Amino acid sequence: MIQASTPPPLVALAGNPNTGKTALFNRLTGARAKVGNYPGITVDRHEGLVRLGSEGRVARLLDVPGSYSLSARSEEERIAVRAIAGLEGEERPGAVVLVLDGTQLGRNLYFALQVIELDLPTVVAVNLTDVLAKEGRVFDVQRLRRALGVPVVALSARSGEGVDDLRAALAGVLDGEPEARPGWRWEPGTDALRRDVDEVHAALPPTWRDGNPRRERALAVWALLSLDEGDELRGIDGRLRAAASAAHERASVEGRSIDEEVVAGRYGWIEEHTAGVVTARASARDSFTSAIDRVLLSPLLGFPIFLALMTIVFQALFAWADPAIGAIESLFAWLGGVVGPALPEGFLRSFVVDGLIAGVGGVLVFLPQILLLFLFVAVMEDTGYMARVAFLMDRIMKACGLHGRAFVPMMSGFACAIPAVMATRTIERERDRLLTMMVVPLMTCSARLPVYTLLIAALYPPGRGDSFQQGLIMAGMYLFATVVALIATAVLSRTVFAGVNPPLLLEMPAYRMPQLLGVLRTMWERSTIFVREAGTVILVATITLWALLSFPADPELGPELAGRLGAAEASVDNARSGAAPDPAALESAEQRLAKVEAEISSLQLNESYAGRLGRGIEPAIAPLGFDWKIGVGLIGSFAAREVFVSTMAIVYGLEDDGEDTATFRQRLSSEKRPDGSKVFTPLVCVSLMVFFALAAQCMSTIAVVKRETKSWRWPLFMLSYMTVLAWVGSFTVYQGGRLLGFE
């Protein structure tokens, strides 16, 4: 009889952020990890295999997201306690490896005490002991082991020193070797706190109970510290929530704070029992960190330095990514040019070239910016600068209902909303992350620039001495978008996302060199997740839009246009068939043919489903100063905002997208309505720019928001509120301008 093999035991790797936990995970697993998501949440889950000895024994190692405490107010913060305690469908680990930063031991031990309270086999891995040695500081392993009552290993994840000792200690606790107890035991400091814990303990759901009173009491304390009116935790047992609420209300009447009593008790124990574990002296490293912080966090220099660094990031997303973006576009244009002629003319060729190949290219073209953004984000996190950024921006963002961590994604939105939305993963609370996603698309991304350039050039054509006005309007559009984004943030934070805005709690880690392997892994994971999940939605949307713009196919040309097409084709054939073709005559004939074909493309677009939609929405956009042709351009711009330019060129029968060409500007300037009035007046151009500044015309952004939120609710909300905002803003500009006599 064949028996199923027993899966390797699960080991949870946990610790504070910036402790070197990821570096240790990479060293233990060889960075060969499976990447997925925790159920219902867009948080990466990394699991790999770690060898425990020379005999080939292995365990599964789960990299738990870094956390300062097991207490949680959001689903993302709750991951740590679910993964470590094995709650709500999560497999309970056979052991826990706690990674502590030896240079910040006092702060790290608070989280360690919470984990030890859960009464799981635990190994404490004190990292960065090589740094302590360089500073002349001594770490007393045995003293900390006696204090905590669990095995303690000193190591350096960067060099690998002590990692084999960790493997041996881990194998020992998995085999049930006795731990060095007695050690840390949490006890209520007062009878009132004991009563609170006992009442919440009695309300624990059955699935949380396992007959271990120590573990169950730790979960009761967790509930007391986590459940309140402002938390975002879902699926909490109603009886448990009611018991925690009653305990807090009673404590408030008695003039007590349960949180302060529990936290103070733990920190009091840390101060009493761990003195002398690390010889305390002011190190050169501490002095170095303090010296840099005096500059980077100073009221005078901190903000300008941050703006200068963000300008570099911003410019990199524009300029550094441009060659790679151009290469991707050229590659897919070449691929279309190779595949197209090999297919029969008609539906199949159009679908493969204009739908499928162009759609895949439209997905991959975002990769350079995504890779660059997460390169900068990962470096800022690894060096410790990201915590300083959050601190610097917290006061400004707090006035809008967010905290400082939201500023980097919002700034990144100036380049492209796609990586900016993905960058919201650095924000812990779901409410703050969703709010940031909802306003990031309001920032003036690079895709809006071709539209602004075209419309501003139509307002002030180059060569008329109006370059100052052109630059002023462009700067005004950027300022307008930023102000609207901040106002929208303030409004949404007090309405749709109303809730408690807790203070930003930060640990300022010491400055370190970034880990190259961790940075590369972050870049690789973000890019593959984008291509695999968001890319599929973008591809489907691209093909759908292609169908709207391409069907019905083969419109009736009419005698006059059909005759001109035949004559143009004949003239090209004649110019090519002569014994000695005249290059000038051939070029002239090809230009006439291209012009006729452009008119046919315009007719095709006008008769397509997108053209019919443009005419269908004309009553809704007419109050904004737009006609149905502009409506077709608005529909086409959902593929990407810059597509508006090429779509409008096709609508007006031009042979190319006409970007920055005098021909296109002249055509816009001369376009007339049926009553003879101009279409693109200055007021209409400004109204159209305001519409583009505020509308969510980017299906790629919508797809990424859907992917990040795992729901259509929020992308549809974003699309709805931004469309209404764009219509109202454009209506106000156009109709207000008319009332003031600007039309």
XYZ file of C-alpha atoms in Angstrom:
743
model
C 0.000 0.000 0.000
C 1.434 3.365 -1.026
C 1.132 6.078 1.601
C 1.027 9.756 0.798
C 4.246 11.504 1.770
C 4.034 13.937 4.676
C 4.557 17.539 3.565
C 7.543 19.362 5.088
C 6.734 21.306 8.264
C 5.883 24.987 7.932
C 8.125 27.581 9.571
C 7.071 31.232 9.829
C 9.830 33.834 9.415
C 8.681 36.988 11.215
C 10.052 40.266 12.495
C 9.979 44.049 12.305
C 10.562 45.827 8.989
C 14.209 46.629 8.203
C 15.637 43.798 10.314
C 17.186 41.930 7.375
C 14.383 39.369 7.338
C 14.157 39.293 3.540
C 17.932 38.887 3.229
C 17.777 35.942 5.650
C 14.862 34.416 3.714
C 16.868 34.670 0.496
C 19.924 33.082 2.096
C 17.949 30.223 3.656
C 15.908 29.424 0.532
C 18.332 30.494 -2.187
C 15.697 33.093 -3.232
C 13.784 30.286 -4.955
C 10.351 31.107 -3.635
C 6.780 30.656 -4.753
C 4.974 33.991 -4.880
C 1.231 34.346 -4.430
C -1.193 36.436 -2.413
C -2.770 36.046 0.967
C -6.504 35.229 0.531
C -8.616 38.290 -0.214
C -5.693 40.719 0.083
C -3.158 42.054 -2.392
C -0.126 41.311 -0.248
C 2.642 39.105 -1.580
C 3.120 35.731 0.069
C 6.585 34.188 -0.285
C 7.220 30.564 0.569
C 10.398 28.571 -0.094
C 12.237 25.473 1.077
C 15.002 25.622 3.680
C 17.440 22.778 4.281
C 17.863 21.880 7.954
C 20.821 19.506 7.737
C 23.137 17.492 5.581
C 20.715 14.535 5.500
C 18.442 16.477 3.141
C 15.710 17.332 5.611
C 13.727 20.404 4.559
C 11.034 22.700 5.895
C 8.748 25.183 4.189
C 9.684 28.748 5.105
C 6.936 31.415 5.001
C 8.119 35.023 4.863
C 5.575 36.880 7.013
C 5.250 40.593 6.099
C 7.258 42.806 8.438
C 5.291 44.189 11.356
C 6.063 46.209 14.471
C 3.296 44.500 16.431
C 0.826 41.632 16.163
C -1.939 44.087 17.049
C -3.862 45.000 13.910
C -6.294 47.628 12.675
C -6.419 46.521 9.020
C -6.590 43.250 7.115
C -3.002 43.735 5.948
C -1.741 44.211 9.511
C -3.767 41.166 10.547
C -1.731 38.924 8.223
C 1.022 38.529 10.814
C -1.180 37.119 13.580
C -3.109 34.927 11.135
C 0.088 33.446 9.680
C 1.896 32.986 13.005
C -1.055 31.752 15.078
C -2.625 29.746 12.242
C -6.017 31.458 12.352
C -8.896 31.602 9.834
C -7.767 28.978 7.376
C -4.032 29.653 7.653
C -1.888 26.609 8.422
C -0.438 26.780 11.916
C 3.365 26.777 11.646
C 5.399 24.112 13.371
C 7.870 26.762 14.482
C 8.561 30.488 14.266
C 11.886 32.165 13.507
C 11.910 35.687 14.923
C 14.404 38.022 13.215
C 15.586 40.857 15.458
C 17.879 43.747 14.617
C 20.705 43.508 17.126
C 21.405 47.240 16.815
C 17.778 48.082 17.752
C 17.105 45.218 20.134
C 14.877 47.029 22.620
C 12.355 48.085 19.983
C 12.347 44.697 18.249
C 11.701 42.744 21.449
C 8.124 44.054 21.825
C 7.035 42.093 18.745
C 9.075 39.096 19.919
C 7.256 39.009 23.263
C 3.880 38.949 21.505
C 4.933 35.978 19.380
C 6.397 34.058 22.331
C 3.086 34.555 24.181
C 1.414 32.377 21.527
C 3.395 29.415 22.912
C 4.759 28.176 19.580
C 8.205 26.579 19.207
C 10.324 29.669 18.596
C 13.892 30.515 17.638
C 15.103 34.096 17.988
C 17.618 35.062 15.272
C 19.478 38.234 16.224
C 20.745 39.747 12.972
C 23.453 42.355 12.306
C 25.755 41.044 15.006
C 28.608 41.710 12.560
C 27.720 45.401 12.763
C 27.748 45.201 16.556
C 31.217 43.646 16.427
C 32.554 46.385 14.147
C 31.272 48.941 16.620
C 33.000 47.185 19.502
C 29.712 46.182 21.118
C 29.173 42.745 22.650
C 25.990 40.717 22.349
C 25.297 38.298 25.209
C 23.411 35.397 23.578
C 22.966 33.387 26.779
C 21.558 36.308 28.764
C 18.876 36.961 26.158
C 18.099 33.231 25.952
C 17.593 33.035 29.734
C 15.385 36.135 29.673
C 13.128 34.970 26.846
C 13.159 31.249 27.548
C 13.639 30.279 23.888
C 16.698 29.423 21.754
C 18.633 32.490 20.556
C 21.103 32.529 17.647
C 23.451 35.375 16.672
C 23.990 35.749 12.933
C 24.619 37.996 9.957
C 22.211 37.453 7.068
C 24.454 39.503 4.808
C 27.607 37.403 5.283
C 25.966 34.103 6.222
C 27.762 33.875 9.569
C 25.637 31.960 12.093
C 23.068 30.774 9.532
C 24.087 27.110 10.005
C 23.560 27.539 13.753
C 20.066 28.810 12.979
C 19.334 25.738 10.820
C 20.431 23.475 13.676
C 18.378 25.358 16.268
C 15.338 25.271 14.004
C 15.698 21.535 13.481
C 15.897 21.139 17.233
C 12.671 22.973 18.059
C 10.863 21.137 15.252
C 12.006 17.878 16.872
C 10.575 19.013 20.194
C 13.832 19.590 22.026
C 13.178 21.282 25.382
C 13.454 25.048 25.388
C 15.326 27.102 27.953
C 12.279 27.852 30.069
C 11.097 29.446 32.295
C 11.316 32.768 30.480
C 8.938 35.491 29.373
C 5.378 35.107 30.664
C 2.847 37.891 30.312
C 0.717 38.528 33.367
C -1.942 41.228 33.863
C -0.631 44.031 36.009
C -3.944 44.713 37.741
C -7.062 42.801 38.759
C -9.117 45.013 36.419
C -6.958 44.079 33.433
C -7.154 40.380 34.421
C -10.958 40.666 34.441
C -10.911 42.286 30.967
C -8.730 39.514 29.553
C -10.829 36.769 31.158
C -14.077 38.162 29.708
C -12.652 38.454 26.209
C -11.079 35.006 26.596
C -14.523 33.587 27.308
C -15.808 35.128 24.049
C -13.135 33.612 21.786
C -14.700 31.728 18.854
C -14.373 27.919 18.957
C -12.015 27.880 15.948
C -9.487 29.926 17.957
C -9.417 27.465 20.859
C -7.054 24.514 21.112
C -6.952 23.810 24.837
C -3.722 25.786 25.360
C -4.637 28.457 27.933
C -1.445 30.457 27.299
C -2.108 30.749 23.570
C -5.797 31.517 24.088
C -5.040 34.262 26.593
C -2.552 35.791 24.126
C -5.305 35.865 21.491
C -7.638 37.529 24.009
C -5.016 40.226 24.631
C -4.625 40.597 20.838
C -8.392 41.196 20.525
C -8.314 43.834 23.258
C -5.512 45.722 21.490
C -6.917 45.380 17.959
C -10.708 45.659 18.021
C -12.201 49.122 18.281
C -14.517 51.459 16.363
C -11.825 52.500 13.891
C -10.493 49.103 12.856
C -10.937 47.694 9.339
C -10.962 44.033 10.341
C -13.534 41.875 8.580
C -15.117 38.604 9.628
C -14.507 39.077 13.367
C -16.883 37.050 15.535
C -19.646 39.361 16.797
C -19.489 38.030 20.353
C -15.729 38.625 20.485
C -16.064 42.179 19.146
C -18.828 42.941 21.655
C -16.736 41.644 24.561
C -13.733 43.764 23.541
C -15.952 46.825 23.108
C -17.526 46.327 26.545
C -14.099 46.014 28.160
C -12.906 49.275 26.587
C -16.078 51.123 27.561
C -15.781 49.961 31.163
C -12.099 50.890 31.271
C -12.928 54.352 29.911
C -15.482 54.882 32.685
C -12.874 53.777 35.221
C -10.316 56.195 33.761
C -8.068 53.394 32.496
C -6.463 52.667 29.130
C -6.177 48.963 28.371
C -3.690 49.642 25.581
C -1.385 51.624 27.850
C -1.550 48.994 30.612
C -0.606 46.122 28.295
C 2.062 47.994 26.325
C 3.634 49.519 29.432
C 3.803 46.090 31.064
C 5.690 44.578 28.135
C 8.154 47.448 27.793
C 8.694 47.438 31.554
C 9.688 43.777 31.382
C 12.038 44.485 28.450
C 13.823 47.230 30.371
C 14.125 45.088 33.500
C 15.274 41.801 31.983
C 17.368 42.694 28.931
C 19.688 45.314 30.359
C 23.224 44.338 29.485
C 22.282 41.987 26.628
C 24.047 44.420 24.290
C 26.717 46.668 25.713
C 25.341 50.142 25.335
C 27.505 52.919 23.997
C 27.104 55.620 21.400
C 28.498 54.137 18.204
C 29.980 55.743 15.136
C 27.092 54.209 13.219
C 24.538 55.941 15.464
C 26.435 59.206 15.089
C 26.511 58.767 11.308
C 22.733 58.182 11.187
C 22.066 61.147 13.461
C 24.305 63.412 11.403
C 22.509 62.531 8.164
C 19.091 62.934 9.799
C 20.008 66.406 11.002
C 20.247 67.326 7.324
C 17.561 65.157 5.698
C 14.945 65.873 8.381
C 15.766 69.511 9.010
C 12.949 72.037 8.433
C 15.234 74.070 6.167
C 16.916 71.437 3.977
C 14.870 68.248 4.333
C 12.008 69.148 2.012
C 14.140 70.688 -0.793
C 16.410 67.613 -0.762
C 13.382 65.353 -0.964
C 11.959 67.356 -3.872
C 15.306 67.159 -5.656
C 15.428 63.364 -5.219
C 11.816 62.999 -6.379
C 12.637 65.162 -9.396
C 15.355 62.659 -10.290
C 12.886 59.787 -9.877
C 10.261 61.667 -11.841
C 12.706 62.508 -14.627
C 13.923 58.910 -14.696
C 10.400 57.609 -15.207
C 10.086 60.034 -18.110
C 13.517 60.027 -19.719
C 15.320 56.884 -18.609
C 12.389 54.656 -19.459
C 11.828 56.321 -22.841
C 14.503 54.369 -24.791
C 13.132 51.064 -23.489
C 9.567 52.155 -24.219
C 10.613 53.188 -27.727
C 12.367 49.862 -28.212
C 9.245 47.940 -27.161
C 7.071 50.037 -29.475
C 9.516 49.546 -32.343
C 9.669 45.807 -31.686
C 5.914 45.391 -31.869
C 5.661 47.722 -34.861
C 8.275 45.564 -36.604
C 6.432 42.405 -35.555
C 3.200 43.797 -36.964
C 5.005 44.707 -40.168
C 6.336 41.151 -40.479
C 3.161 39.301 -39.532
C 0.719 41.566 -41.382
C 1.862 40.880 -44.963
C 1.933 37.121 -44.216
C -1.805 37.141 -43.481
C -4.641 37.675 -45.951
C -5.985 41.202 -46.004
C -9.159 41.606 -43.993
C -10.488 40.712 -40.553
C -7.784 38.207 -39.554
C -4.909 40.560 -40.387
C -6.559 43.467 -38.596
C -7.306 41.348 -35.521
C -3.793 39.935 -35.238
C -1.888 43.149 -36.058
C -4.117 45.913 -34.706
C -5.802 43.936 -31.933
C -3.580 41.158 -30.604
C -0.034 42.399 -31.337
C -0.887 46.009 -30.534
C -2.668 44.848 -27.366
C 0.306 42.861 -26.082
C 2.577 45.778 -26.923
C 0.220 48.063 -25.029
C 0.729 45.907 -21.939
C 4.509 45.515 -22.130
C 5.127 49.179 -22.877
C 4.462 49.970 -19.186
C 7.177 47.609 -17.931
C 10.147 50.033 -18.092
C 8.389 52.555 -15.874
C 7.172 49.867 -13.454
C 10.664 48.419 -13.140
C 12.249 51.830 -12.599
C 9.685 52.957 -10.047
C 10.055 49.834 -7.945
C 13.828 50.068 -8.253
C 13.673 53.493 -6.598
C 11.034 52.430 -4.055
C 13.010 49.322 -3.061
C 16.252 51.301 -2.735
C 14.553 53.982 -0.614
C 13.066 51.295 1.635
C 16.307 49.316 1.987
C 18.418 52.375 2.761
C 15.934 53.629 5.364
C 15.063 56.822 3.479
C 11.417 55.853 2.860
C 10.660 56.261 6.572
C 12.145 59.775 6.391
C 9.964 60.608 3.367
C 6.842 59.592 5.255
C 7.920 61.715 8.211
C 8.605 64.785 6.055
C 5.285 64.659 4.201
C 3.080 63.565 7.064
C 2.068 67.047 8.210
C 0.977 68.123 4.710
C -0.809 64.883 3.873
C -2.506 64.684 7.262
C -4.436 67.857 6.443
C -5.931 65.982 3.476
C -6.820 62.875 5.474
C -3.783 60.732 4.595
C -0.346 60.206 6.051
C 3.105 60.715 4.599
C 3.488 57.279 2.982
C 0.832 58.220 0.410
C 2.929 60.986 -1.109
C 5.396 58.835 -3.066
C 2.658 57.013 -5.047
C 0.929 60.334 -5.717
C 4.145 61.907 -6.979
C 4.792 58.844 -9.128
C 1.438 59.473 -10.782
C 3.022 62.389 -12.629
C 4.870 59.806 -14.725
C 2.267 57.055 -15.019
C -0.674 55.992 -12.884
C -0.018 52.274 -13.480
C 3.151 51.902 -11.362
C 1.845 54.594 -8.997
C -1.227 52.505 -8.146
C 1.003 49.476 -7.601
C 3.249 51.576 -5.331
C 0.345 52.029 -2.889
C 1.326 48.602 -1.545
C 3.767 50.415 0.738
C 0.735 51.804 2.631
C -0.423 49.517 5.442
C -4.071 50.445 6.074
C -6.679 49.481 3.498
C -8.560 52.762 3.864
C -5.447 54.850 3.165
C -4.371 52.604 0.293
C -7.782 52.744 -1.409
C -8.034 56.515 -0.949
C -4.604 56.995 -2.521
C -5.558 54.785 -5.483
C -8.698 56.845 -6.066
C -6.777 60.126 -6.430
C -3.543 58.979 -8.119
C -5.138 59.136 -11.632
C -5.831 62.842 -11.102
C -2.100 63.584 -11.221
C -0.960 64.745 -14.667
C 0.594 61.622 -16.169
C 2.844 61.637 -19.214
C 0.048 60.275 -21.430
C -1.770 63.607 -21.133
C 1.174 65.566 -22.526
C 0.553 64.836 -26.262
C -3.050 66.018 -25.819
C -2.023 69.178 -23.984
C 0.738 69.832 -26.525
C -1.690 69.570 -29.431
C -4.381 71.756 -27.871
C -1.935 74.375 -26.572
C -0.287 74.503 -30.004
C -3.724 75.072 -31.511
C -4.217 77.950 -29.071
C -0.736 79.466 -29.540
C 1.000 78.134 -32.677
C 4.813 78.264 -32.445
C 6.518 81.110 -34.248
C 4.094 83.770 -33.090
C 6.150 84.765 -30.057
C 3.758 83.008 -27.683
C 6.094 80.360 -26.239
C 5.751 81.930 -22.792
C 1.980 81.496 -22.912
C 2.408 77.889 -24.008
C 4.685 77.082 -21.069
C 2.445 78.969 -18.665
C -0.620 76.989 -19.705
C 1.253 73.688 -19.429
C 2.496 74.583 -15.933
C -1.019 75.683 -15.048
C -2.418 72.281 -16.023
C 0.074 70.531 -13.735
C -0.758 72.882 -10.857
C -4.489 72.510 -11.527
C -4.282 68.710 -11.392
C -2.257 68.721 -8.157
C -4.669 71.081 -6.395
C -7.703 69.083 -7.535
C -6.058 65.828 -6.372
C -5.448 67.259 -2.898
C -8.992 68.649 -2.704
C -10.428 65.312 -3.848
C -8.340 63.557 -1.199
C -9.694 65.850 1.510
C -13.309 65.390 0.359
C -13.149 61.613 -0.083
C -11.370 61.160 3.263
C -14.303 62.851 4.982
C -17.087 61.144 3.006
C -16.587 57.830 1.184
C -13.476 56.961 3.200
C -14.471 58.632 6.445
C -12.842 57.055 9.446
C -10.230 57.420 12.098
C -6.940 58.731 10.734
C -4.414 57.319 13.214
C -1.068 59.023 13.717
C 1.851 57.784 11.674
C 4.032 55.573 13.851
C 7.519 55.171 12.444
C 10.794 53.649 13.464
C 13.701 55.498 11.936
C 16.020 52.648 10.921
C 19.731 53.170 10.602
C 20.961 53.854 7.072
C 22.166 50.744 5.254
C 23.284 49.720 1.812
C 20.395 48.164 -0.141
C 20.411 44.420 -0.753
C 20.801 43.937 -4.505
C 19.103 40.546 -4.529
C 16.082 41.854 -2.633
C 15.769 44.878 -4.927
C 15.926 42.706 -8.045
C 13.388 40.299 -6.598
C 10.981 43.154 -5.882
C 11.322 44.465 -9.434
C 10.831 40.998 -10.938
C 7.774 40.175 -8.827
C 6.016 43.471 -9.488
C 6.588 43.228 -13.237
C 5.441 39.608 -13.505
C 2.356 40.297 -11.396
C 1.474 43.239 -13.639
C 1.881 41.240 -16.855
C 0.077 38.179 -15.524
C -2.896 39.799 -13.841
C -3.408 43.417 -14.897
C -2.046 42.719 -18.383
C -4.795 40.238 -19.196
C -7.485 42.818 -18.440
C -5.661 45.458 -20.469
C -5.327 43.070 -23.408
C -9.031 42.222 -23.397
C -9.953 45.911 -23.158
C -7.563 46.791 -26.006
C -9.091 44.164 -28.290
C -12.593 45.325 -27.361
C -11.722 48.909 -28.240
C -10.146 47.737 -31.509
C -13.423 46.005 -32.353
C -15.418 49.170 -31.606
C -13.134 51.201 -33.871
C -12.979 48.580 -36.665
C -16.555 47.365 -37.115
C -18.718 47.401 -39.141
C -15.987 46.853 -41.715
C -15.882 47.917 -45.391
C -18.224 50.923 -45.417
C -19.899 52.010 -48.643
C -17.439 54.396 -50.266
C -19.796 56.105 -52.676
C -19.125 56.705 -56.369
C -16.993 59.813 -55.959
C -14.625 58.403 -53.319
C -14.449 55.004 -55.016
C -13.553 56.719 -58.292
C -10.794 58.757 -56.690
C -9.415 55.618 -55.000
C -9.313 53.764 -58.325
C -7.664 56.687 -60.065
C -5.048 57.048 -57.297
C -4.222 53.333 -57.375
C -3.945 53.422 -61.177
C -1.596 56.407 -61.075
C 0.677 54.579 -58.608
C 0.671 51.464 -60.800
C 1.475 53.527 -63.884
C 4.293 55.349 -62.118
C 5.820 52.043 -61.061
C 5.354 50.169 -64.337
C 7.315 52.462 -66.617
C 10.677 51.386 -68.035
C 12.345 54.214 -66.157
C 10.063 55.246 -63.237
C 10.162 58.911 -62.320
C 10.803 59.114 -58.537
C 9.048 62.477 -58.277
C 5.979 61.218 -60.144
C 5.874 58.053 -58.036
C 6.110 60.043 -54.793
C 3.321 62.376 -55.916
C 1.090 59.427 -56.873
C 1.716 57.690 -53.540
C 0.862 60.886 -51.648
C -2.456 61.164 -53.507
C -3.208 57.507 -52.712
C -2.307 57.998 -49.034
C -4.631 60.986 -48.852
C -7.545 59.003 -50.309
C -6.816 56.074 -47.976
C -6.816 58.493 -45.022
C -10.278 59.698 -46.082
C -11.438 56.066 -46.257
C -10.036 55.440 -42.748
C -11.960 58.491 -41.562
C -15.142 57.156 -43.162
C -14.508 53.743 -41.593
C -14.100 55.331 -38.157
C -17.151 57.517 -38.577
C -19.312 54.499 -39.492
C -17.823 52.225 -36.799
C -19.499 51.374 -33.512
C -17.179 53.881 -31.837
C -18.310 56.547 -34.307
C -21.937 55.715 -33.584
C -21.198 55.933 -29.864
C -19.608 59.327 -30.487
C -22.792 60.549 -32.122
C -24.813 58.896 -29.366
C -23.028 60.771 -26.575
C -23.057 64.110 -28.419
C -26.049 65.446 -26.442
C -24.153 64.787 -23.209
C -20.926 66.441 -24.335
C -22.414 69.309 -26.333
C -22.766 71.486 -23.160
C -18.993 71.134 -22.807
C -18.397 72.561 -26.283
C -17.622 69.166 -27.883
C -19.096 67.719 -31.072
C -19.480 64.039 -31.993
C -16.026 63.905 -33.598
C -14.432 64.935 -30.307
C -16.662 62.277 -28.744
C -15.040 59.638 -30.967
C -11.640 60.870 -29.791
C -12.748 60.600 -26.162
C -13.848 57.001 -26.730
C -10.567 56.144 -28.455
C -8.586 57.708 -25.612
C -9.750 55.006 -23.215
C -7.077 52.787 -24.773
C -4.577 55.421 -23.638
C -5.028 59.155 -23.369
C -2.449 59.911 -26.045
C -4.500 57.848 -28.532
C -6.830 60.875 -28.675
C -4.344 62.572 -31.024
C -4.141 59.729 -33.548
C -7.887 59.056 -33.320
C -8.682 62.697 -34.096
C -6.250 62.589 -37.015
C -8.185 59.638 -38.466
C -11.509 61.383 -37.844
C -10.323 64.362 -39.870
C -8.889 62.196 -42.662
C -5.188 62.894 -42.122
C -2.625 60.322 -43.199
C -0.756 60.224 -39.854
C -1.376 61.214 -36.279
C -0.219 64.720 -37.083
C 1.270 65.285 -33.675
C 3.015 68.681 -33.560
C 2.473 69.198 -37.298
C 1.177 72.389 -38.787
C -1.275 70.424 -40.937
C -3.085 68.992 -37.950
C -3.178 72.329 -36.087
C -4.482 74.084 -39.162
C -7.161 71.460 -39.609
C -8.267 71.863 -36.007
C -8.257 75.645 -36.293
C -10.287 75.576 -39.507
C -12.817 72.903 -38.484
C -16.356 74.335 -38.591
C -19.692 73.300 -37.153
C -22.769 73.009 -39.403
C -23.682 76.612 -38.473
C -20.267 77.832 -39.662
C -18.798 78.520 -36.219
C -15.358 77.219 -35.276
C -15.157 73.951 -33.355
C -11.800 74.381 -31.637
C -12.122 77.825 -30.131
C -9.791 78.789 -27.253
C -12.626 78.108 -24.814
C -13.258 74.638 -26.250
C -9.540 73.826 -26.098
C -9.352 74.827 -22.428
C -12.564 72.916 -21.690
C -11.120 69.829 -23.386
C -7.854 70.071 -21.435
C -9.792 70.327 -18.167
C -11.811 67.253 -19.164
C -8.634 65.290 -19.868
C -7.090 66.479 -16.608
C -9.973 65.094 -14.546
C -11.396 62.105 -16.461
C -10.348 58.479 -15.836
C -9.654 57.822 -19.534
C -7.199 54.991 -19.142
C -8.413 51.423 -19.145
C -4.954 50.272 -18.054
C -5.306 52.227 -14.810
C -8.784 50.821 -14.291
C -7.428 47.309 -14.861
C -4.617 47.775 -12.343
C -6.972 49.193 -9.706
C -9.208 46.169 -10.241
C -6.225 43.904 -9.801
C -4.994 45.663 -6.651
C -8.425 45.785 -4.981
C -9.592 42.381 -6.289
C -12.983 43.922 -6.991
C -14.759 45.886 -9.717
C -16.349 48.088 -7.064
C -13.494 50.546 -6.671
C -12.414 50.910 -10.317
C -16.038 51.546 -11.262
C -16.342 54.076 -8.448
C -13.151 55.769 -9.651
C -14.399 55.827 -13.242
C -17.770 57.230 -12.148
C -16.620 59.971 -9.804
C -13.814 61.139 -12.117
C -16.152 61.211 -15.137
C -18.683 63.292 -13.203
C -15.874 65.540 -11.926
C -14.513 65.970 -15.461
C -17.958 66.794 -16.877
C -18.699 69.318 -14.132
C -15.261 70.926 -14.441
C -15.456 71.145 -18.227
C -19.056 72.401 -18.099
C -18.076 75.099 -15.608
C -15.183 76.263 -17.773
C -17.102 76.296 -21.047
C -20.449 77.661 -19.901
C -18.818 80.037 -17.431
C -16.537 81.311 -20.178
C -19.491 81.881 -22.474
C -21.294 83.844 -19.772
C -18.196 85.991 -19.348
C -18.037 86.625 -23.083
C -14.960 84.539 -23.944
C -16.692 82.559 -26.724
